[in-house]
CSV table of C-alpha atoms in Angstrom, one decimal:
chain,number,residue,atom,x,y,z
E,1,UNK,CA,-34.2,56.4,34.2
E,2,UNK,CA,-31.4,54.0,35.1
E,3,UNK,CA,-29.4,53.6,38.4
E,4,UNK,CA,-26.6,55.7,37.1
E,5,UNK,CA,-28.7,58.6,35.8
E,6,UNK,CA,-30.4,58.7,39.2
E,7,UNK,CA,-27.1,58.9,41.0
E,8,UNK,CA,-25.9,61.7,38.7
E,9,UNK,CA,-28.9,63.7,39.4
E,10,UNK,CA,-28.7,63.1,43.2
E,11,UNK,CA,-25.0,63.8,43.6
E,12,UNK,CA,-23.6,65.3,40.4
E,13,UNK,CA,-22.9,69.1,40.2
E,14,UNK,CA,-22.9,71.1,36.9
E,15,UNK,CA,-20.1,73.7,36.7
E,16,UNK,CA,-19.3,76.3,34.1
E,17,UNK,CA,-17.8,75.2,30.9
E,18,UNK,CA,-19.8,72.0,30.4
E,19,UNK,CA,-18.2,70.4,33.5
E,20,UNK,CA,-20.1,67.6,35.3
E,21,UNK,CA,-18.6,67.1,38.6
E,22,UNK,CA,-19.1,63.5,39.9
E,23,UNK,CA,-16.1,63.3,42.2
E,24,UNK,CA,-18.2,62.3,45.3
E,25,UNK,CA,-18.9,58.9,43.8
E,26,UNK,CA,-17.1,58.2,40.6
E,27,UNK,CA,-13.6,59.8,40.0
E,28,UNK,CA,-12.2,61.0,43.4
E,29,UNK,CA,-14.2,59.2,46.1
E,30,UNK,CA,-15.3,55.9,44.5
E,31,UNK,CA,-18.6,54.1,45.4
E,32,UNK,CA,-17.6,50.6,44.9
E,33,UNK,CA,-21.1,49.2,45.0
E,34,UNK,CA,-21.9,51.6,42.4
E,35,UNK,CA,-18.9,50.5,40.4
E,36,UNK,CA,-19.9,46.8,40.8
E,37,UNK,CA,-23.4,47.6,39.1
E,38,UNK,CA,-21.5,49.5,36.4
E,39,UNK,CA,-19.4,46.5,35.8
E,40,UNK,CA,-22.4,44.3,35.9
E,41,UNK,CA,-24.1,46.6,33.2
E,42,UNK,CA,-21.0,46.4,31.0
E,43,UNK,CA,-21.0,42.6,31.2
E,44,UNK,CA,-24.6,42.6,30.2
E,45,UNK,CA,-24.2,45.1,27.2
E,46,UNK,CA,-21.2,43.2,25.9
E,47,UNK,CA,-22.7,39.7,26.4
E,48,UNK,CA,-21.5,37.1,23.8
E,49,UNK,CA,-18.4,39.4,22.9
E,50,UNK,CA,-15.1,37.6,23.2
E,51,UNK,CA,-12.9,39.8,25.4
E,52,UNK,CA,-9.6,38.8,27.0
E,53,UNK,CA,-8.3,42.2,28.2
E,54,UNK,CA,-9.7,45.6,29.4
E,55,UNK,CA,-7.8,48.7,28.5
E,56,UNK,CA,-8.3,52.1,30.3
E,57,UNK,CA,-6.3,55.3,30.8
E,58,UNK,CA,-4.8,56.7,34.0
E,59,UNK,CA,-6.3,57.7,36.3
E,60,UNK,CA,-10.0,57.9,36.7
E,61,UNK,CA,-10.8,54.9,34.5
E,62,UNK,CA,-8.7,52.5,36.6
E,63,UNK,CA,-11.1,51.9,39.5
E,64,UNK,CA,-14.1,51.3,37.1
E,65,UNK,CA,-12.1,49.0,34.8
E,66,UNK,CA,-10.8,47.0,37.7
E,67,UNK,CA,-14.3,46.4,39.2
E,68,UNK,CA,-15.7,45.6,35.6
E,69,UNK,CA,-12.9,43.2,35.0
E,70,UNK,CA,-14.1,41.0,37.8
E,71,UNK,CA,-17.2,40.6,35.8
E,72,UNK,CA,-15.4,39.6,32.7
E,73,UNK,CA,-12.7,37.7,34.5
E,74,UNK,CA,-9.8,39.3,32.5
E,75,UNK,CA,-6.8,41.5,33.4
E,76,UNK,CA,-6.8,45.4,33.3
E,77,UNK,CA,-4.1,47.3,31.5
E,78,UNK,CA,-4.0,51.0,32.0
E,79,UNK,CA,-2.2,53.6,29.7
E,80,UNK,CA,0.1,55.6,31.7
E,81,UNK,CA,0.5,59.3,31.2
E,82,UNK,CA,4.2,59.4,31.9
E,83,UNK,CA,7.0,56.9,31.4
E,84,UNK,CA,8.6,55.7,34.7
E,85,UNK,CA,11.6,53.7,35.4
E,86,UNK,CA,9.4,50.7,36.2
E,87,UNK,CA,8.4,50.3,32.5
E,88,UNK,CA,11.1,48.2,30.8
E,89,UNK,CA,11.3,47.6,27.0
E,90,UNK,CA,9.2,48.7,24.2
E,91,UNK,CA,6.0,50.7,24.5
E,92,UNK,CA,3.1,51.7,22.5
E,93,UNK,CA,2.6,55.6,22.5
E,94,UNK,CA,-0.3,57.8,21.7
E,95,UNK,CA,-0.9,61.6,22.2
E,96,UNK,CA,-4.3,62.4,23.9
E,97,UNK,CA,-5.9,65.7,24.7
E,98,UNK,CA,-8.0,65.8,28.0
E,99,UNK,CA,-11.2,67.9,27.8
E,100,UNK,CA,-11.3,68.3,31.6
E,101,UNK,CA,-7.5,69.1,32.1
E,102,UNK,CA,-7.1,71.2,28.9
E,103,UNK,CA,-3.8,69.6,28.2
E,104,UNK,CA,-2.1,67.1,25.8
E,105,UNK,CA,-0.4,64.0,27.3
E,106,UNK,CA,1.4,61.1,25.6
E,107,UNK,CA,0.1,57.8,27.1
E,108,UNK,CA,2.1,54.6,27.0
E,109,UNK,CA,1.4,51.0,27.3
E,110,UNK,CA,4.1,48.3,27.7
E,111,UNK,CA,4.3,46.1,24.5
E,112,UNK,CA,4.6,43.0,26.8
E,113,UNK,CA,1.0,43.4,28.2
E,114,UNK,CA,-0.9,44.1,24.8
E,115,UNK,CA,-0.4,41.4,22.1
E,116,UNK,CA,-1.5,40.7,18.5
E,117,UNK,CA,-4.7,38.9,18.7
E,118,UNK,CA,-5.8,40.3,22.0
E,119,UNK,CA,-9.6,41.1,22.1
E,120,UNK,CA,-9.9,44.4,24.1
E,121,UNK,CA,-12.8,46.1,25.8
E,122,UNK,CA,-11.8,49.9,26.3
E,123,UNK,CA,-13.5,51.4,29.5
E,124,UNK,CA,-13.4,54.9,30.6
E,125,UNK,CA,-15.4,57.3,33.0
E,126,UNK,CA,-16.1,60.1,30.5
E,127,UNK,CA,-16.4,60.7,26.7
E,128,UNK,CA,-16.4,64.3,25.7
E,129,UNK,CA,-14.5,65.0,22.4
E,130,UNK,CA,-13.1,61.5,22.0
E,131,UNK,CA,-9.4,62.2,21.9
E,132,UNK,CA,-8.6,59.9,24.8
E,133,UNK,CA,-10.5,57.0,23.1
E,134,UNK,CA,-8.8,57.6,19.7
E,135,UNK,CA,-5.5,57.4,21.5
E,136,UNK,CA,-6.4,54.1,23.1
E,137,UNK,CA,-7.8,52.8,19.8
E,138,UNK,CA,-4.6,53.6,18.0
E,139,UNK,CA,-2.5,51.8,20.8
E,140,UNK,CA,-4.7,48.7,20.4
E,141,UNK,CA,-4.4,48.8,16.6
E,142,UNK,CA,-0.5,49.3,16.8
E,143,UNK,CA,-0.4,46.0,18.9
E,144,UNK,CA,-2.3,44.1,16.3
E,145,UNK,CA,-5.1,43.6,18.7
E,146,UNK,CA,-8.8,44.4,18.2
E,147,UNK,CA,-11.2,46.7,20.0
E,148,UNK,CA,-14.2,44.5,20.6
E,149,UNK,CA,-16.2,47.2,22.4
E,150,UNK,CA,-16.0,50.5,24.3
E,151,UNK,CA,-17.7,51.0,27.5
E,152,UNK,CA,-18.3,54.5,28.8
E,153,UNK,CA,-19.8,55.5,32.2
E,154,UNK,CA,-20.9,59.0,31.2
E,155,UNK,CA,-21.0,60.4,27.7
E,156,UNK,CA,-21.5,64.1,27.0
E,157,UNK,CA,-23.9,63.7,24.0
E,158,UNK,CA,-23.7,67.3,23.2
E,159,UNK,CA,-20.0,67.0,22.3
E,160,UNK,CA,-18.8,65.1,19.2
E,161,UNK,CA,-16.9,62.3,20.8
E,162,UNK,CA,-19.6,59.8,20.8
E,163,UNK,CA,-20.7,60.5,17.2
E,164,UNK,CA,-17.1,60.3,15.9
E,165,UNK,CA,-16.4,57.0,17.7
E,166,UNK,CA,-19.7,55.4,16.5
E,167,UNK,CA,-19.0,56.7,12.9
E,168,UNK,CA,-15.7,54.8,13.0
E,169,UNK,CA,-17.8,51.6,13.4
E,170,UNK,CA,-17.1,50.7,17.1
E,171,UNK,CA,-19.5,49.1,19.3
E,172,UNK,CA,-19.9,52.0,21.9
E,173,UNK,CA,-22.0,51.6,25.1
E,174,UNK,CA,-22.6,54.5,27.4
E,175,UNK,CA,-24.4,53.9,30.5
E,176,UNK,CA,-25.6,57.5,30.9
E,177,UNK,CA,-25.8,60.1,27.9
E,178,UNK,CA,-26.1,63.7,29.0
E,179,UNK,CA,-27.8,65.6,26.2
E,180,UNK,CA,-27.7,69.0,28.1
E,181,UNK,CA,-26.6,70.6,31.3
E,182,UNK,CA,-27.3,74.1,32.8
E,183,UNK,CA,-24.8,75.4,35.4
E,184,UNK,CA,-27.2,78.2,36.4
E,185,UNK,CA,-30.0,75.9,37.3
E,186,UNK,CA,-28.1,72.6,37.8
E,187,UNK,CA,-30.4,70.8,35.4
E,188,UNK,CA,-29.2,67.8,33.4
E,189,UNK,CA,-31.2,66.1,30.6
E,190,UNK,CA,-30.3,62.5,29.6
E,191,UNK,CA,-30.8,60.9,26.2
E,192,UNK,CA,-33.4,58.2,26.4
E,193,UNK,CA,-31.8,54.8,25.9
């Protein structure tokens, strides 16, 4: 069992509807020492891969991506879920559906930050059905850049997202893959890696 699986078992809470609540350390209150270990692990797993930008999606992926970016020494771009007056010029747009929030959002990235030839590592906190990832992949492709890898902190292995993304041929690394969860007992089973 790895450091992340141990932390999920210690502090994660399984809720009805296949929801894994990790807000005490990952996506509300953030444990920066844990994030540093996550960034270090992503760096190890993508060793030898040329990466010049990290892309994530607002909001839960931002902290993780920023700490991971220190290990890669590259900037972070995050896809915004709404256009603001601060974004000038042309943008890339994709529609994504959130499993957790049960809604669709258009996400945008300014064209001035994502360029043809960029070699992108996509990082996010969760992978469930893969819709957010597919949206980010389409933005990278629209820019003429390439997805060199995808780093996920927690994958719900019992949902289809991981299989879909892997079948598309992407190098996907999930630090913890949950194979099953039981909201009545609180049990969580991880896929051996």
